[in-house]
Coordinates of C-alpha atoms in Angstrom, one line a residue:
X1 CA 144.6 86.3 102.5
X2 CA 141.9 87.2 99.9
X3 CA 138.4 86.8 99.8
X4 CA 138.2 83.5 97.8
X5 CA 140.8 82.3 100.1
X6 CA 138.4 83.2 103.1
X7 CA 135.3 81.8 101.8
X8 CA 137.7 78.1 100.6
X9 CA 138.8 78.6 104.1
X10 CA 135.0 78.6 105.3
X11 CA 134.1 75.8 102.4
X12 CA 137.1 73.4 104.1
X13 CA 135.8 74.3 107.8
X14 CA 132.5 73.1 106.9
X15 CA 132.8 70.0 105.2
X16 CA 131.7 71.6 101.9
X17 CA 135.0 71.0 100.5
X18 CA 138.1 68.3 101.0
X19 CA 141.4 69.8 101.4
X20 CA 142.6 68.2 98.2
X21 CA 139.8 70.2 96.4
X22 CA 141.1 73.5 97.4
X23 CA 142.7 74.3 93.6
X24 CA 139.7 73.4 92.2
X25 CA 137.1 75.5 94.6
X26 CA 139.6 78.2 93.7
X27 CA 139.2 77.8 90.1
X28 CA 135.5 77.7 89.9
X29 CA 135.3 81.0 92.0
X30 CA 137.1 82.4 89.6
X31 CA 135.5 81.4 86.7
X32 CA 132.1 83.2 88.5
X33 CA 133.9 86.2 89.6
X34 CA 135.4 86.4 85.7
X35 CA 139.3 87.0 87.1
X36 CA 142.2 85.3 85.5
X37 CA 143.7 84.9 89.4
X38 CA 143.2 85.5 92.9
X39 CA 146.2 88.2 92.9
X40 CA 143.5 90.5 91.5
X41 CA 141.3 90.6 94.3
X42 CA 142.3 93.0 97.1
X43 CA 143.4 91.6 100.9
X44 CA 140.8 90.8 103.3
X45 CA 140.6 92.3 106.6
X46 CA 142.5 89.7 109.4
X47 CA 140.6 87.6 111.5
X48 CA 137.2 85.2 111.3
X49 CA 134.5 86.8 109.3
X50 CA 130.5 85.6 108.8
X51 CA 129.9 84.0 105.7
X52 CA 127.4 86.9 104.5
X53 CA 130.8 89.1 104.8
X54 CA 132.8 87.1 102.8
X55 CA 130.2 86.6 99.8
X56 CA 129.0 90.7 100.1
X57 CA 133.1 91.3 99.5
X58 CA 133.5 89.4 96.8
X59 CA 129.9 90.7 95.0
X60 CA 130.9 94.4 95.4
X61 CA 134.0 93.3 93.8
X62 CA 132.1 91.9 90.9
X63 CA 129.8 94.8 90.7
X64 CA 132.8 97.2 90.9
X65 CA 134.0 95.7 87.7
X66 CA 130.7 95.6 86.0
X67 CA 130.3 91.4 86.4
X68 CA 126.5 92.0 87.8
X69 CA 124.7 95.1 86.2
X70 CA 122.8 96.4 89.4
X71 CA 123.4 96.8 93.1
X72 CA 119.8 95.1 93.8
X73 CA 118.8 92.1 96.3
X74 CA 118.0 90.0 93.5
X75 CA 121.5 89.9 91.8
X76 CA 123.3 89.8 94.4
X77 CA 121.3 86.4 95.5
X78 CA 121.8 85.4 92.3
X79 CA 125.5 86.0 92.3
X80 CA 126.4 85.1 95.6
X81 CA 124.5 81.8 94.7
X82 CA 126.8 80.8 91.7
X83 CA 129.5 81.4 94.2
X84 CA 128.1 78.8 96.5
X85 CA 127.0 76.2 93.9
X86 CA 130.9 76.4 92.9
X87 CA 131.8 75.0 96.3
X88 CA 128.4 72.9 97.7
X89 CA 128.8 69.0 96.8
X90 CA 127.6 67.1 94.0
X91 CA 123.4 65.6 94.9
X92 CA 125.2 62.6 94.7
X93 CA 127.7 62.9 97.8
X94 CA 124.7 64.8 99.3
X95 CA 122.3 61.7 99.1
X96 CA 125.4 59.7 100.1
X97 CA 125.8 61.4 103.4
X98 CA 122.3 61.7 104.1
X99 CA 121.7 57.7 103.9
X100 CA 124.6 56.8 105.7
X101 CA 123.5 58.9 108.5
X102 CA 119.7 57.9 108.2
X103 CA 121.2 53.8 108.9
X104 CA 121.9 55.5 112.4
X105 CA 119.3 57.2 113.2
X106 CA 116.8 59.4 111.5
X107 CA 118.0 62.4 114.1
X108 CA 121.4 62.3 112.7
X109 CA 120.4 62.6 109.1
X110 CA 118.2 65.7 109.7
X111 CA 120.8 67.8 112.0
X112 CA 123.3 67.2 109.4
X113 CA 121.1 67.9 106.3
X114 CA 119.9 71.6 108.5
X115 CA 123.2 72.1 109.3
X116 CA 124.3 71.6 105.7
X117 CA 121.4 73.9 104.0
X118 CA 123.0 76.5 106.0
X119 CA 126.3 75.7 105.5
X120 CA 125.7 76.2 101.7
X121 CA 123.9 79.7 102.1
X122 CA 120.8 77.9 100.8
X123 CA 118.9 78.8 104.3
X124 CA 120.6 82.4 104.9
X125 CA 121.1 82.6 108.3
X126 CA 122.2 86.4 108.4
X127 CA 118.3 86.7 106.9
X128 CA 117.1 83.9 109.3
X129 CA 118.6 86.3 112.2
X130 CA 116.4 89.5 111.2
X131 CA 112.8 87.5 112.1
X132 CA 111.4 89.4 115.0
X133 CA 110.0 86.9 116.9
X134 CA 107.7 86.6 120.1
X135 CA 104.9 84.2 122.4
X136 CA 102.2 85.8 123.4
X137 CA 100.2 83.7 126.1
X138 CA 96.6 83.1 125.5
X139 CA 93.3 80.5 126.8
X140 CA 94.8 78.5 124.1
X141 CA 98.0 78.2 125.3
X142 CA 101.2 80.5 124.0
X143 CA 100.9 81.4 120.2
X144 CA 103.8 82.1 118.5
X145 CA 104.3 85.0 116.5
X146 CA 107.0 86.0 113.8
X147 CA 107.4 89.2 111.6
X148 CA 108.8 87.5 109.0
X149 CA 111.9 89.5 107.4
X150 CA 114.2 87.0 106.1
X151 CA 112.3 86.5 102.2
X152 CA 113.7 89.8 100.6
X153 CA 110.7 92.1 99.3
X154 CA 111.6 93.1 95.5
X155 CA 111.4 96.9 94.8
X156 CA 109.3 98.2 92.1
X157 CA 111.9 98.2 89.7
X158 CA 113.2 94.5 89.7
X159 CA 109.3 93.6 89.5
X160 CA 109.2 95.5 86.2
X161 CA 112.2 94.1 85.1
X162 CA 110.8 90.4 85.8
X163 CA 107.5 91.0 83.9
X164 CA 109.5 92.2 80.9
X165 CA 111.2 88.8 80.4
X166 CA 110.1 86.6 78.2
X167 CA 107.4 83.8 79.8
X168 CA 109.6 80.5 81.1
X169 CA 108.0 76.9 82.3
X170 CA 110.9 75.4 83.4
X171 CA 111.1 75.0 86.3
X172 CA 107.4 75.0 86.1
X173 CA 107.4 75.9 90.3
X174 CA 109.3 76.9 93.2
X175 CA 108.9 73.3 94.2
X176 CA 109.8 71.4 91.3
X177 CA 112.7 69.1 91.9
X178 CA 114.4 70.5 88.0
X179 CA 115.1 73.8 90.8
X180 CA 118.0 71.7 92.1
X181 CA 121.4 73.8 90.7
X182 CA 119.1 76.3 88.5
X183 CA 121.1 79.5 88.1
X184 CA 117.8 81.7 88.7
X185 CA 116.4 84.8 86.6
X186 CA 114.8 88.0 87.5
X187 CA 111.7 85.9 88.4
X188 CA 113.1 82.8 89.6
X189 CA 115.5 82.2 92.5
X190 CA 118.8 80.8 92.5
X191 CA 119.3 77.2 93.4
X192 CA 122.8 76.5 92.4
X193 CA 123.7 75.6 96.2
X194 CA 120.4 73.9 96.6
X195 CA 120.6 70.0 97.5
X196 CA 117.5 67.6 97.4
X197 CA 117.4 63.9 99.2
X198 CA 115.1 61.4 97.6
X199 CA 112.0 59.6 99.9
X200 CA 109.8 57.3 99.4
X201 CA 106.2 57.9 100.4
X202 CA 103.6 55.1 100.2
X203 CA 105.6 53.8 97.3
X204 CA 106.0 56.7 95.3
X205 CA 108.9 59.2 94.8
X206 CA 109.4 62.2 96.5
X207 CA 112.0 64.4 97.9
X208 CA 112.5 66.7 101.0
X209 CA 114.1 69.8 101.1
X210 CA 114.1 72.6 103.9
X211 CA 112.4 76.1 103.5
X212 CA 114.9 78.9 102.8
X213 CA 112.9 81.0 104.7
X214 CA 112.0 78.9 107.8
X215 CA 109.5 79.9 109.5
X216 CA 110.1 77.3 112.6
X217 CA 113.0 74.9 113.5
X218 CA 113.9 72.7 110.6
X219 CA 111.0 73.8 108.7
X220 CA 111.2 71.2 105.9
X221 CA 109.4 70.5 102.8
X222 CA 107.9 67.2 101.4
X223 CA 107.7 67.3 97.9
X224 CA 106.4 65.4 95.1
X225 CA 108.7 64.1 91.9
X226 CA 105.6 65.0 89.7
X227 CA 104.4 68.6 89.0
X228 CA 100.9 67.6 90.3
X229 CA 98.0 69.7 92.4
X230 CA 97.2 69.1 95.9
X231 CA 94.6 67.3 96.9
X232 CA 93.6 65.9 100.2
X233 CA 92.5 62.2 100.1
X234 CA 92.8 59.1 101.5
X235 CA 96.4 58.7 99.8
X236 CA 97.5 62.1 101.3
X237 CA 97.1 60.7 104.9
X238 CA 98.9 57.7 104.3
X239 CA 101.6 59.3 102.5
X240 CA 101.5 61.8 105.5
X241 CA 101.4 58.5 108.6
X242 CA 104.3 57.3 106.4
X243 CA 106.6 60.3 106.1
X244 CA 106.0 60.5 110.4
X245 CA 106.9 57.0 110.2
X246 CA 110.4 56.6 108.7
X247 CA 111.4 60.6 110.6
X248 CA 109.2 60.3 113.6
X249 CA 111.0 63.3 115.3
X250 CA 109.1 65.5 113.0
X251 CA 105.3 66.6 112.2
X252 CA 103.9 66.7 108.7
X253 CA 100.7 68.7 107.6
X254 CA 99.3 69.3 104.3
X255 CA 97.7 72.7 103.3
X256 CA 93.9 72.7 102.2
X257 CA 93.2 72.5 98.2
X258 CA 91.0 74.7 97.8
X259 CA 91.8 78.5 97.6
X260 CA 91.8 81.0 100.5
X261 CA 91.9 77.9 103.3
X262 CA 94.8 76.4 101.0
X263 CA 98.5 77.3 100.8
X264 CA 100.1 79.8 98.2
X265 CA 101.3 76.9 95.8
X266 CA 98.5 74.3 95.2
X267 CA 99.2 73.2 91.7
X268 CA 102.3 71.4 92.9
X269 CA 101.7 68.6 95.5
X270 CA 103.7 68.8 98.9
X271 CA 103.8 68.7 102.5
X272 CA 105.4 71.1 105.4
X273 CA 107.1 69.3 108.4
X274 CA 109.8 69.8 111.1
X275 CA 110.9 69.6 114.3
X276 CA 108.7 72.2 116.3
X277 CA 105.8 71.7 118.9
X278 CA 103.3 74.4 117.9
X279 CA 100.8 75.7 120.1
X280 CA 98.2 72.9 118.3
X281 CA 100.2 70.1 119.4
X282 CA 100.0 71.0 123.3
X283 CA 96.3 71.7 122.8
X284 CA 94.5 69.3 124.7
X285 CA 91.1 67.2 124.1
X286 CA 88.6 69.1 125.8
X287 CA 85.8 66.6 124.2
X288 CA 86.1 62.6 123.7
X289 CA 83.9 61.4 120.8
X290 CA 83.0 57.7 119.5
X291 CA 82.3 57.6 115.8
X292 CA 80.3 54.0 115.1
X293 CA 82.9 51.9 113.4
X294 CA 85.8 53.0 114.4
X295 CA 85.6 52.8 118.1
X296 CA 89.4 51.2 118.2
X297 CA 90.3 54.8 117.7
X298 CA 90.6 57.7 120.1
X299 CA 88.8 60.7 119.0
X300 CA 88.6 64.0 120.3
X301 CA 87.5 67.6 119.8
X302 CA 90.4 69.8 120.7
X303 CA 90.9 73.1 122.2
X304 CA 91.9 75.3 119.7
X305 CA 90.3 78.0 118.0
X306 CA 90.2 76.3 114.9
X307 CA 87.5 73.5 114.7
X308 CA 89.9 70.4 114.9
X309 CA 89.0 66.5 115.2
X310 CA 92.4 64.7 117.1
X311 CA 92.5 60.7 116.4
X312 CA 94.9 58.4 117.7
X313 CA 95.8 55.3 117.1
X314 CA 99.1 52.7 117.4
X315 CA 97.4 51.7 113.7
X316 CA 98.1 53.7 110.9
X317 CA 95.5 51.8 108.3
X318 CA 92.7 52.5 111.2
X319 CA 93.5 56.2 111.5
X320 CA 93.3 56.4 107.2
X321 CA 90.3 55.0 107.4
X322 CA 88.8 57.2 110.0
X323 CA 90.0 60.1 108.2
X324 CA 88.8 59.1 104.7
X325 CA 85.2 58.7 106.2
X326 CA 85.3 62.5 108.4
X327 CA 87.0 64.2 105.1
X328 CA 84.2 62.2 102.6
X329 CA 81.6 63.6 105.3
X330 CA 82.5 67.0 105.4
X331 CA 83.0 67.2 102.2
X332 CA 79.7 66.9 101.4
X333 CA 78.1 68.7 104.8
X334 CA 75.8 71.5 104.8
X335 CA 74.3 73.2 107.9
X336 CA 72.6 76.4 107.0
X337 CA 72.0 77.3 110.9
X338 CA 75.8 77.0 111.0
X339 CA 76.5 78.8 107.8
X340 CA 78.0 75.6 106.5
X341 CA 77.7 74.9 102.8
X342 CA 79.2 72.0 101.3
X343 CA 79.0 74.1 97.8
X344 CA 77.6 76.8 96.0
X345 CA 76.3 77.1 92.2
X346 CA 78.5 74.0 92.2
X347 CA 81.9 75.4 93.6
X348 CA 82.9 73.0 96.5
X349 CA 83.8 75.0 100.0
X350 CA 84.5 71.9 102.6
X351 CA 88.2 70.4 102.8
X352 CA 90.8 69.4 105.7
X353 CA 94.2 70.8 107.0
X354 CA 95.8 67.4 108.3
X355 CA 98.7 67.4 110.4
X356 CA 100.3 64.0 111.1
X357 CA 102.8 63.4 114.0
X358 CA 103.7 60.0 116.0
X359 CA 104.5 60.0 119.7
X360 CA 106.4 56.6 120.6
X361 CA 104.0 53.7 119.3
X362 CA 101.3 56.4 118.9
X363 CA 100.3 57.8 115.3
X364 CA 98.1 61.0 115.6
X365 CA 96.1 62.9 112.8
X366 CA 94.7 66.3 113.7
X367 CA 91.6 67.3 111.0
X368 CA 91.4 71.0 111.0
X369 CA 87.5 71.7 109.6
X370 CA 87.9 74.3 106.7
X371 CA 85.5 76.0 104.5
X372 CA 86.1 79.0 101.8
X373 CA 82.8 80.4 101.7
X374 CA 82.4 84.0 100.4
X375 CA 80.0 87.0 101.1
X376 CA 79.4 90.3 100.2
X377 CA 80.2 91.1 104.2
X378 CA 83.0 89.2 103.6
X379 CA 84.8 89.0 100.1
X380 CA 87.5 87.1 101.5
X381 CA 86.2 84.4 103.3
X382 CA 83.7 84.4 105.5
X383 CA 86.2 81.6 107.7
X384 CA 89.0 84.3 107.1
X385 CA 90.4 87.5 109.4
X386 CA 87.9 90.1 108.8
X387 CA 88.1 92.7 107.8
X388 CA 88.9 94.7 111.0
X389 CA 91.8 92.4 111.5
X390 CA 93.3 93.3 108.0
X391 CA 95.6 95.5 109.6
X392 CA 97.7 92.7 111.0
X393 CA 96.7 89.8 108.7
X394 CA 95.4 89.9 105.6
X395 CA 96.7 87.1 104.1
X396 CA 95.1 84.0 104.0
X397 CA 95.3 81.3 106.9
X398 CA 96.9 78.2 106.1
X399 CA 98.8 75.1 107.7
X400 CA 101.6 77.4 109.7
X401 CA 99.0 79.4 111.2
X402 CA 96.4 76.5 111.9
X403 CA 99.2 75.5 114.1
X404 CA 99.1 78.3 115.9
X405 CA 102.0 80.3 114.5
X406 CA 101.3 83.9 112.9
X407 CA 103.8 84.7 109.9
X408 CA 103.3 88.5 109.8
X409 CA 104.1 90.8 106.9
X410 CA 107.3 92.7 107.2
X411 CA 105.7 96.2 107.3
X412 CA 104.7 95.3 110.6
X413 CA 108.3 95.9 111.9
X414 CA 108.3 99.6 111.4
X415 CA 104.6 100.6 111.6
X416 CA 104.4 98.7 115.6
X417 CA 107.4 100.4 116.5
X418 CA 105.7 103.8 115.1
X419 CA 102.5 102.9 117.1
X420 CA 104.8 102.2 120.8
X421 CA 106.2 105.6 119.9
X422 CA 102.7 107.4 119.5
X423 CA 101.5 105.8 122.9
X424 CA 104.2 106.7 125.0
X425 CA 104.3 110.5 123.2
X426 CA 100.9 110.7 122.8
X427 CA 100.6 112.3 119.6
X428 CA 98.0 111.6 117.4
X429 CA 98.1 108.1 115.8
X430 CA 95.8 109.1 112.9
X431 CA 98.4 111.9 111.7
X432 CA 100.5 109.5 110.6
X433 CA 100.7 107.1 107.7
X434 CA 102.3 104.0 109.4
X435 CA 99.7 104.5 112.4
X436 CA 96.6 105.9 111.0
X437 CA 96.0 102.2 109.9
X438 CA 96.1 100.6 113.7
X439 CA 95.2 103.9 115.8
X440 CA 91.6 102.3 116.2
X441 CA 92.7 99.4 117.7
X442 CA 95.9 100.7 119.6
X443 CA 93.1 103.5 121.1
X444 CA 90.8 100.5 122.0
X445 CA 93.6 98.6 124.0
X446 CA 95.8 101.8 125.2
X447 CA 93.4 102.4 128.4
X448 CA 94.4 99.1 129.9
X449 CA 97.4 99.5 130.6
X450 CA 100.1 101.8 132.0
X451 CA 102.4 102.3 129.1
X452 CA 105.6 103.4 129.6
X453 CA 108.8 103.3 127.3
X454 CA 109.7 100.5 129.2
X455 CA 106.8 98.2 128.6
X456 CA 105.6 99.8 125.7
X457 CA 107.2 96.9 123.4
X458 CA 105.8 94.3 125.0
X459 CA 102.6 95.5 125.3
X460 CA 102.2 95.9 121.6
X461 CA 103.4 92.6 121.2
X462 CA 100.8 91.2 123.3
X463 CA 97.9 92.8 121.7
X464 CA 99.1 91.9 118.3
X465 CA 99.4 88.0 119.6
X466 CA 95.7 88.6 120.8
X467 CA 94.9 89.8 117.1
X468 CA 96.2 86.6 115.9
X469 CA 94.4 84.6 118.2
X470 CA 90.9 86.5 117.2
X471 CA 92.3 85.8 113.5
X472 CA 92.6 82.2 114.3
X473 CA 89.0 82.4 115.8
X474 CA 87.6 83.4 112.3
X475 CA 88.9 80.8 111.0
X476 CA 87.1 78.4 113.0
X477 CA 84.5 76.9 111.2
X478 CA 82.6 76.3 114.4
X479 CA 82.6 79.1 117.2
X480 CA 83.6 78.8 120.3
X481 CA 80.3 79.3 122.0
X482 CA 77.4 77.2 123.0
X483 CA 75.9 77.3 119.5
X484 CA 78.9 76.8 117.9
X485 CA 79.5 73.5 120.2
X486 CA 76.1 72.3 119.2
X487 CA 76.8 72.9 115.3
X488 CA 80.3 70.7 115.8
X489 CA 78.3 67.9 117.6
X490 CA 75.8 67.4 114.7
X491 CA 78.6 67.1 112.5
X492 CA 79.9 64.3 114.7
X493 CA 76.6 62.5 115.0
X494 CA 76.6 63.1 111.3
X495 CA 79.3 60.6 111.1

């Protein structure tokens, strides 16, 4: 058995393929791998292999012969991708399958769509695997936290490469529906094995997709069928109550649309959902509030280091309303004594995170308060890690760490496990390049506890979650103090 014959075998196993198609599967590998026949690949090893096996066989293979020019990450996606798209099923039979099992139940749709995305090496699960993942146990409950390593980082040379190609608008984003079966470039990822399954949303069309990357469990994407920006209005909620309508096993939340509280794509409208309780969710109203006009509607202040308004309501039109009138509000809300300003010389600074999610009968909104004031002090964001934090997070903080997960940078990986080292040998964490970075905060925490090569890990671990949590804290338009408390409450009687 060769390796096309392996990777049919795996197609037929996973319902990517019929057995009648098997001739044809063949054929179109071929064409990709440029061979005239299978004879002229070499045997494969006996035995069951991993998918990421099979497809790195047959790309040395092509690279052997001078098929791909170069041995880097972002060929070999792109190859192994054409592979794929050979053998993943027409959108047609894709949307097919994925409304027949919606008439049963929304549950049964989703599993099989995740399942599928991975089947299809869309969602790389060897990649998926590599995420270093941990809870770390805090006053708000456990956070999760994730060193993100399954998006490859390009090396220096590819990124060269990419800016030397001549300037493309099609597909005008990474979210744009015209990705569906794109061969990829340089600067642009494959999508040949990449299936999209129409929605409606509040009448309009829009399609859902899972994140190759996923961050959480079925980490899925809303997007709109129109390149447009984000922008968080009264249509965004009830597009929002209405995706957690028809797939009420799964959350949706929007990013902000303004920069450094938004996401890193705003030009293209979309949502983030799943099937995941974050931290967030199990965060419990620690405040009940009554907002004239809409006293039909629970309302709460929540315990969370975020400044976050909960409303509940078995009416999605009353919890729209509600949230049109708090997002108008703070839109336009200033309180110097807070350091809250609505805008500056004209730039606007006040928006929302929402998150929508529906228990039983219940519909529930969170409102995450966000503002993208700058200083001098603070460049960044004054509502943004500081700078003292920049060690572990720089980046900025948007709907996936609202909720209460932290999606850490991959350097992380080796420069933690070079700080553990340095605390159990006690060398000098300043000496070195990968430490000198953390050794203030590592020497802050180190006298705490009675690290040993055994606990040395989790230790580490637990003070990064704790950075996270701080990080969160900045965010917080209003802090977590007495002051702080009174600032939120005006808002509210604001209202």
């Amino acid at each position: 058995m060769n390796y096309i014959d392996k990777l049919i075998a795996y197609a037929e196993e996973t319902g990517l393929i019929q057995p009648c198609e098997r001739f044809w599967a063949a054929n179109a590998l071929l064409e990709v791998l440029q061979l005239p026949s299978c004879s002229a690949l070499p045997e494969a090893p006996e035995g069951e292999q991993p998918l990421a096996a099979i497809l790195g066989a047959l790309t040395d293979n092509a690279l052997s012969r001078g098929v791909i020019s170069d041995n880097s990450i972002t060929n070999r996606d792109l190859f192994d991708a054409a592979l794929m798209g050979r053998i993943s099923p027409r959108p047609a039979q894709v949307v097919e399958r994925f409304s027949a099992l919606y008439a049963e139940s929304p549950e049964s749709a989703t599993d099989w769509y995740y399942k599928f995305s991975q089947d299809t090496n869309y969602i790389r699960r060897d990649r998926m695997a590599r995420d270093i993942r941990w809870t770390t146990d805090t006053e708000y409950g456990a956070l999760d936290i994730t060193i993100n390593l399954s998006k490859p980082e390009k090396d220096p040379k590819e990124i060269a490469r990419a800016r030397e190609l001549p300037a493309s608008d099609y597909p005008r984003c990474l979210l744009c529906a015209e990705n569906e079966g794109y061969a990829g470039r340089l600067n642009h990822p494959a999508r040949q094995n990449h299936r999209i399954v129409p929605i409606t949303l509040s009448g309009g069309e829009w399609f859902l997709q899972y994140s190759p990357y996923v961050y959480y469990n079925e980490h899925c994407i809303c997007l709109n069928r129109e390149h447009i920006p984000m922008i968080i209005d009264r249509p965004c909620f009830e597009k929002m109550l209405d995706f957690v309508r028809q797939f009420p096993h799964y959350f949706v939340g929007s990013n902000a649309d303004l920069p450094i509280v938004g996401g890193s794509i705003l030009a293209h409208e979309h949502f983030q959902g799943g099937c995941y309780v974050f931290a967030m969710e199990r965060a419990q109203i620690e405040q009940s509030i009554t907002i004239p006009g809409y006293e039909d509607v629970n309302a709460g202040l929540l315990k969370w280091p975020v400044s976050v308004i909960r409303l509940n309501s078995k009416d999605p039109e009353r919890l729209t309303q509600l949230a049109e009138h708090i997002l108008n509000a703070w839109r336009g809300y200033s309180d110097p004594e807070a350091f809250i300003f609505a805008e500056t010389d004209g730039v606007p600074h006040n928006t929302i995170t929402p998150i929508a999610r529906k228990h039983g009968e219940v519909y529930e909104l969170d409102l995450a308060l966000r503002n993208n004031i700058t200083t001098e002090e603070h460049p960044l964001g004054v509502f943004h890690p500081h700078a003292e934090l920049h060690h572990i997070k720089r980046e900025n903080i948007g709907l996936i760490e609202v909720m209460g997960l932290a999606v850490l940078p991959s350097r992380l990986k080796d420069e933690l496990a070079a700080v553990a080292d340095v605390l159990v040998s006690g060398a000098d964490l300043s000496s070195d390049e990968k430490t000198a970075k953390h050794a203030e905060w590592a020497r802050e925490f180190a006298p705490r506890y009675d690290i040993k090569p055994e606990n040395v890990t989790d230790i580490v671990r637990r003070e990064t979650g704790l950075v996270f949590r701080t990080v969160l804290e900045c965010a917080g338009v209003y802090k977590r103090n007495p002051a702080g408390r009174a600032a939120f409450l005006r808002f509210i009687d604001s209202l």
